[in-house]
Amino acid sequence: AAYRQAVLGDMYAADNNDKKADVARGKARQLTEQLQNKFPASDFTNRSADLVYKFDQGLAVYGSDRN
């Protein structure tokens, strides 16, 4: 779910809809925090934290700019 929200943030940003992009990325952050609280040792928690790091650094999570 965090990945979907991060991708949604990229898609909204590509459409120059920054407000919706910020909301979607905020939801991804919330989901990551919930994962960190409930499942701190899970691989999915690490993946989610990686996504948050990527969009905080301005890296594309989805699309042609992705590494």
N, CA, C and O atoms as a GROMACS GRO file, in nm:
protein
  268
    1ALA      N    1   0.082  -0.120   0.000
    1ALA     CA    2   0.000   0.000   0.000
    1ALA      C    3   0.087   0.126   0.000
    1ALA      O    4   0.053   0.226  -0.063
    2ALA      N    5   0.199   0.120   0.072
    2ALA     CA    6   0.289   0.236   0.074
    2ALA      C    7   0.347   0.260  -0.065
    2ALA      O    8   0.364   0.375  -0.106
    3TYR      N    9   0.378   0.152  -0.137
    3TYR     CA   10   0.431   0.165  -0.272
    3TYR      C   11   0.328   0.232  -0.363
    3TYR      O   12   0.362   0.321  -0.441
    4ARG      N   13   0.204   0.189  -0.353
    4ARG     CA   14   0.098   0.249  -0.436
    4ARG      C   15   0.085   0.397  -0.408
    4ARG      O   16   0.067   0.476  -0.501
    5GLN      N   17   0.092   0.437  -0.284
    5GLN     CA   18   0.081   0.579  -0.250
    5GLN      C   19   0.202   0.657  -0.300
    5GLN      O   20   0.188   0.770  -0.347
    6ALA      N   21   0.320   0.597  -0.291
    6ALA     CA   22   0.441   0.664  -0.341
    6ALA      C   23   0.434   0.681  -0.492
    6ALA      O   24   0.470   0.787  -0.544
    7VAL      N   25   0.389   0.578  -0.562
    7VAL     CA   26   0.373   0.586  -0.707
    7VAL      C   27   0.268   0.691  -0.742
    7VAL      O   28   0.286   0.769  -0.836
    8LEU      N   29   0.160   0.692  -0.668
    8LEU     CA   30   0.056   0.792  -0.691
    8LEU      C   31   0.112   0.932  -0.675
    8LEU      O   32   0.078   1.022  -0.752
    9GLY      N   33   0.198   0.951  -0.576
    9GLY     CA   34   0.263   1.080  -0.558
    9GLY      C   35   0.347   1.118  -0.679
    9GLY      O   36   0.346   1.234  -0.721
   10ASP      N   37   0.421   1.022  -0.736
   10ASP     CA   38   0.499   1.048  -0.857
   10ASP      C   39   0.408   1.083  -0.975
   10ASP      O   40   0.438   1.174  -1.053
   11MET      N   41   0.299   1.011  -0.987
   11MET     CA   42   0.208   1.037  -1.099
   11MET      C   43   0.145   1.175  -1.087
   11MET      O   44   0.134   1.248  -1.186
   12TYR      N   45   0.103   1.212  -0.967
   12TYR     CA   46   0.048   1.346  -0.948
   12TYR      C   47   0.154   1.453  -0.971
   12TYR      O   48   0.124   1.558  -1.029
   13ALA      N   49   0.275   1.428  -0.928
   13ALA     CA   50   0.383   1.525  -0.949
   13ALA      C   51   0.411   1.542  -1.098
   13ALA      O   52   0.439   1.654  -1.144
   14ALA      N   53   0.404   1.434  -1.174
   14ALA     CA   54   0.426   1.442  -1.319
   14ALA      C   55   0.316   1.524  -1.386
   14ALA      O   56   0.339   1.586  -1.490
   15ASP      N   57   0.197   1.524  -1.327
   15ASP     CA   58   0.085   1.603  -1.379
   15ASP      C   59   0.082   1.744  -1.321
   15ASP      O   60  -0.015   1.817  -1.342
   16ASN      N   61   0.186   1.780  -1.248
   16ASN     CA   62   0.197   1.912  -1.183
   16ASN      C   63   0.085   1.938  -1.084
   16ASN      O   64   0.039   2.051  -1.069
   17ASN      N   65   0.040   1.833  -1.016
   17ASN     CA   66  -0.062   1.845  -0.913
   17ASN      C   67   0.007   1.820  -0.778
   17ASN      O   68  -0.007   1.714  -0.718
   18ASP      N   69   0.080   1.921  -0.733
   18ASP     CA   70   0.164   1.906  -0.614
   18ASP      C   71   0.086   1.881  -0.486
   18ASP      O   72   0.133   1.810  -0.397
   19LYS      N   73  -0.033   1.938  -0.477
   19LYS     CA   74  -0.112   1.920  -0.354
   19LYS      C   75  -0.150   1.773  -0.337
   19LYS      O   76  -0.135   1.716  -0.228
   20LYS      N   77  -0.201   1.711  -0.443
   20LYS     CA   78  -0.238   1.570  -0.436
   20LYS      C   79  -0.115   1.482  -0.418
   20LYS      O   80  -0.122   1.379  -0.351
   21ALA      N   81  -0.002   1.521  -0.477
   21ALA     CA   82   0.123   1.445  -0.461
   21ALA      C   83   0.166   1.446  -0.316
   21ALA      O   84   0.207   1.343  -0.262
   22ASP      N   85   0.157   1.560  -0.251
   22ASP     CA   86   0.195   1.570  -0.109
   22ASP      C   87   0.104   1.486  -0.021
   22ASP      O   88   0.150   1.424   0.075
   23VAL      N   89  -0.026   1.484  -0.053
   23VAL     CA   90  -0.120   1.403   0.024
   23VAL      C   91  -0.088   1.254   0.010
   23VAL      O   92  -0.087   1.181   0.108
   24ALA      N   93  -0.063   1.210  -0.112
   24ALA     CA   94  -0.032   1.069  -0.137
   24ALA      C   95   0.098   1.029  -0.067
   24ALA      O   96   0.106   0.922  -0.007
   25ARG      N   97   0.198   1.115  -0.074
   25ARG     CA   98   0.325   1.085  -0.008
   25ARG      C   99   0.310   1.088   0.145
   25ARG      O  100   0.378   1.013   0.215
   26GLY      N  101   0.223   1.174   0.193
   26GLY     CA  102   0.195   1.176   0.337
   26GLY      C  103   0.132   1.045   0.383
   26GLY      O  104   0.164   0.994   0.491
   27LYS      N  105   0.043   0.990   0.300
   27LYS     CA  106  -0.018   0.861   0.333
   27LYS      C  107   0.087   0.750   0.332
   27LYS      O  108   0.083   0.660   0.416
   28ALA      N  109   0.181   0.757   0.237
   28ALA     CA  110   0.289   0.658   0.233
   28ALA      C  111   0.373   0.668   0.360
   28ALA      O  112   0.414   0.566   0.415
   29ARG      N  113   0.399   0.790   0.406
   29ARG     CA  114   0.474   0.808   0.531
   29ARG      C  115   0.399   0.749   0.650
   29ARG      O  116   0.458   0.683   0.735
   30GLN      N  117   0.269   0.773   0.655
   30GLN     CA  118   0.187   0.720   0.766
   30GLN      C  119   0.189   0.567   0.767
   30GLN      O  120   0.202   0.505   0.872
   31LEU      N  121   0.176   0.508   0.649
   31LEU     CA  122   0.179   0.363   0.640
   31LEU      C  123   0.315   0.308   0.683
   31LEU      O  124   0.323   0.204   0.748
   32THR      N  125   0.421   0.379   0.647
   32THR     CA  126   0.555   0.336   0.687
   32THR      C  127   0.570   0.344   0.838
   32THR      O  128   0.628   0.254   0.899
   33GLU      N  129   0.520   0.449   0.899
   33GLU     CA  130   0.527   0.461   1.045
   33GLU      C  131   0.450   0.349   1.113
   33GLU      O  132   0.495   0.294   1.214
   34GLN      N  133   0.334   0.314   1.058
   34GLN     CA  134   0.256   0.205   1.115
   34GLN      C  135   0.331   0.073   1.104
   34GLN      O  136   0.331  -0.008   1.197
   35LEU      N  137   0.394   0.050   0.990
   35LEU     CA  138   0.473  -0.072   0.972
   35LEU      C  139   0.590  -0.076   1.070
   35LEU      O  140   0.619  -0.180   1.128
   36GLN      N  141   0.656   0.037   1.087
   36GLN     CA  142   0.770   0.041   1.179
   36GLN      C  143   0.727   0.014   1.323
   36GLN      O  144   0.803  -0.045   1.399
   37ASN      N  145   0.609   0.057   1.359
   37ASN     CA  146   0.559   0.034   1.495
   37ASN      C  147   0.513  -0.111   1.516
   37ASN      O  148   0.539  -0.170   1.621
   38LYS      N  149   0.444  -0.167   1.416
   38LYS     CA  150   0.388  -0.301   1.433
   38LYS      C  151   0.483  -0.413   1.393
   38LYS      O  152   0.485  -0.519   1.456
   39PHE      N  153   0.562  -0.390   1.288
   39PHE     CA  154   0.647  -0.496   1.233
   39PHE      C  155   0.789  -0.442   1.209
   39PHE      O  156   0.831  -0.431   1.094
   40PRO      N  157   0.862  -0.409   1.314
   40PRO     CA  158   0.993  -0.345   1.296
   40PRO      C  159   1.097  -0.432   1.225
   40PRO      O  160   1.190  -0.378   1.165
   41ALA      N  161   1.084  -0.564   1.231
   41ALA     CA  162   1.185  -0.652   1.171
   41ALA      C  163   1.145  -0.705   1.032
   41ALA      O  164   1.214  -0.789   0.976
   42SER      N  165   1.035  -0.657   0.978
   42SER     CA  166   0.985  -0.707   0.852
   42SER      C  167   1.061  -0.650   0.732
   42SER      O  168   1.104  -0.534   0.734
   43ASP      N  169   1.077  -0.731   0.629
   43ASP     CA  170   1.138  -0.682   0.504
   43ASP      C  171   1.052  -0.574   0.440
   43ASP      O  172   1.104  -0.481   0.379
   44PHE      N  173   0.921  -0.587   0.454
   44PHE     CA  174   0.831  -0.488   0.395
   44PHE      C  175   0.847  -0.352   0.461
   44PHE      O  176   0.831  -0.248   0.396
   45THR      N  177   0.878  -0.352   0.588
   45THR     CA  178   0.903  -0.226   0.659
   45THR      C  179   1.027  -0.158   0.602
   45THR      O  180   1.028  -0.036   0.582
   46ASN      N  181   1.130  -0.235   0.575
   46ASN     CA  182   1.252  -0.178   0.516
   46ASN      C  183   1.226  -0.125   0.376
   46ASN      O  184   1.276  -0.019   0.340
   47ARG      N  185   1.149  -0.198   0.298
   47ARG     CA  186   1.116  -0.152   0.162
   47ARG      C  187   1.036  -0.022   0.167
   47ARG      O  188   1.060   0.069   0.088
   48SER      N  189   0.944  -0.015   0.259
   48SER     CA  190   0.862   0.104   0.273
   48SER      C  191   0.947   0.224   0.315
   48SER      O  192   0.929   0.335   0.263
   49ALA      N  193   1.038   0.202   0.408
   49ALA     CA  194   1.128   0.310   0.451
   49ALA      C  195   1.217   0.354   0.336
   49ALA      O  196   1.248   0.473   0.324
   50ASP      N  197   1.258   0.262   0.250
   50ASP     CA  198   1.338   0.295   0.132
   50ASP      C  199   1.259   0.385   0.036
   50ASP      O  200   1.314   0.479  -0.020
   51LEU      N  201   1.131   0.354   0.019
   51LEU     CA  202   1.046   0.438  -0.067
   51LEU      C  203   1.036   0.580  -0.013
   51LEU      O  204   1.046   0.677  -0.088
   52VAL      N  205   1.014   0.592   0.117
   52VAL     CA  206   1.003   0.724   0.178
   52VAL      C  207   1.134   0.801   0.161
   52VAL      O  208   1.133   0.920   0.130
   53TYR      N  209   1.244   0.733   0.179
   53TYR     CA  210   1.375   0.798   0.159
   53TYR      C  211   1.388   0.848   0.015
   53TYR      O  212   1.433   0.960  -0.009
   54LYS      N  213   1.348   0.764  -0.081
   54LYS     CA  214   1.360   0.802  -0.221
   54LYS      C  215   1.279   0.926  -0.254
   54LYS      O  216   1.332   1.019  -0.316
   55PHE      N  217   1.152   0.931  -0.213
   55PHE     CA  218   1.077   1.049  -0.251
   55PHE      C  219   1.112   1.171  -0.166
   55PHE      O  220   1.090   1.284  -0.209
   56ASP      N  221   1.168   1.150  -0.048
   56ASP     CA  222   1.220   1.264   0.029
   56ASP      C  223   1.342   1.325  -0.039
   56ASP      O  224   1.365   1.445  -0.030
   57GLN      N  225   1.421   1.240  -0.107
   57GLN     CA  226   1.540   1.287  -0.175
   57GLN      C  227   1.510   1.336  -0.317
   57GLN      O  228   1.600   1.383  -0.387
   58GLY      N  229   1.386   1.326  -0.360
   58GLY     CA  230   1.346   1.372  -0.493
   58GLY      C  231   1.370   1.268  -0.602
   58GLY      O  232   1.369   1.302  -0.720
   59LEU      N  233   1.393   1.144  -0.563
   59LEU     CA  234   1.414   1.037  -0.661
   59LEU      C  235   1.279   0.979  -0.704
   59LEU      O  236   1.187   0.968  -0.623
   60ALA      N  237   1.269   0.943  -0.829
   60ALA     CA  238   1.146   0.886  -0.881
   60ALA      C  239   1.128   0.743  -0.830
   60ALA      O  240   1.222   0.664  -0.831
   61VAL      N  241   1.008   0.713  -0.786
   61VAL     CA  242   0.975   0.579  -0.740
   61VAL      C  243   0.920   0.499  -0.856
   61VAL      O  244   0.933   0.376  -0.860
   62TYR      N  245   0.858   0.567  -0.950
   62TYR     CA  246   0.789   0.503  -1.063
   62TYR      C  247   0.812   0.588  -1.187
   62TYR      O  248   0.817   0.710  -1.178
   63GLY      N  249   0.824   0.524  -1.300
   63GLY     CA  250   0.834   0.597  -1.425
   63GLY      C  251   0.968   0.584  -1.491
   63GLY      O  252   1.052   0.505  -1.449
   64SER      N  253   0.989   0.662  -1.595
   64SER     CA  254   1.110   0.652  -1.675
   64SER      C  255   1.232   0.708  -1.605
   64SER      O  256   1.344   0.678  -1.647
   65ASP      N  257   1.216   0.788  -1.500
   65ASP     CA  258   1.329   0.846  -1.428
   65ASP      C  259   1.383   0.753  -1.320
   65ASP      O  260   1.485   0.782  -1.258
   66ARG      N  261   1.314   0.642  -1.299
   66ARG     CA  262   1.350   0.549  -1.193
   66ARG      C  263   1.482   0.480  -1.224
   66ARG      O  264   1.511   0.452  -1.340
   67ASN      N  265   1.562   0.451  -1.123
   67ASN     CA  266   1.689   0.378  -1.141
   67ASN      C  267   1.664   0.231  -1.150
   67ASN      O  268   1.759   0.154  -1.164
   0.00000   0.00000   0.00000
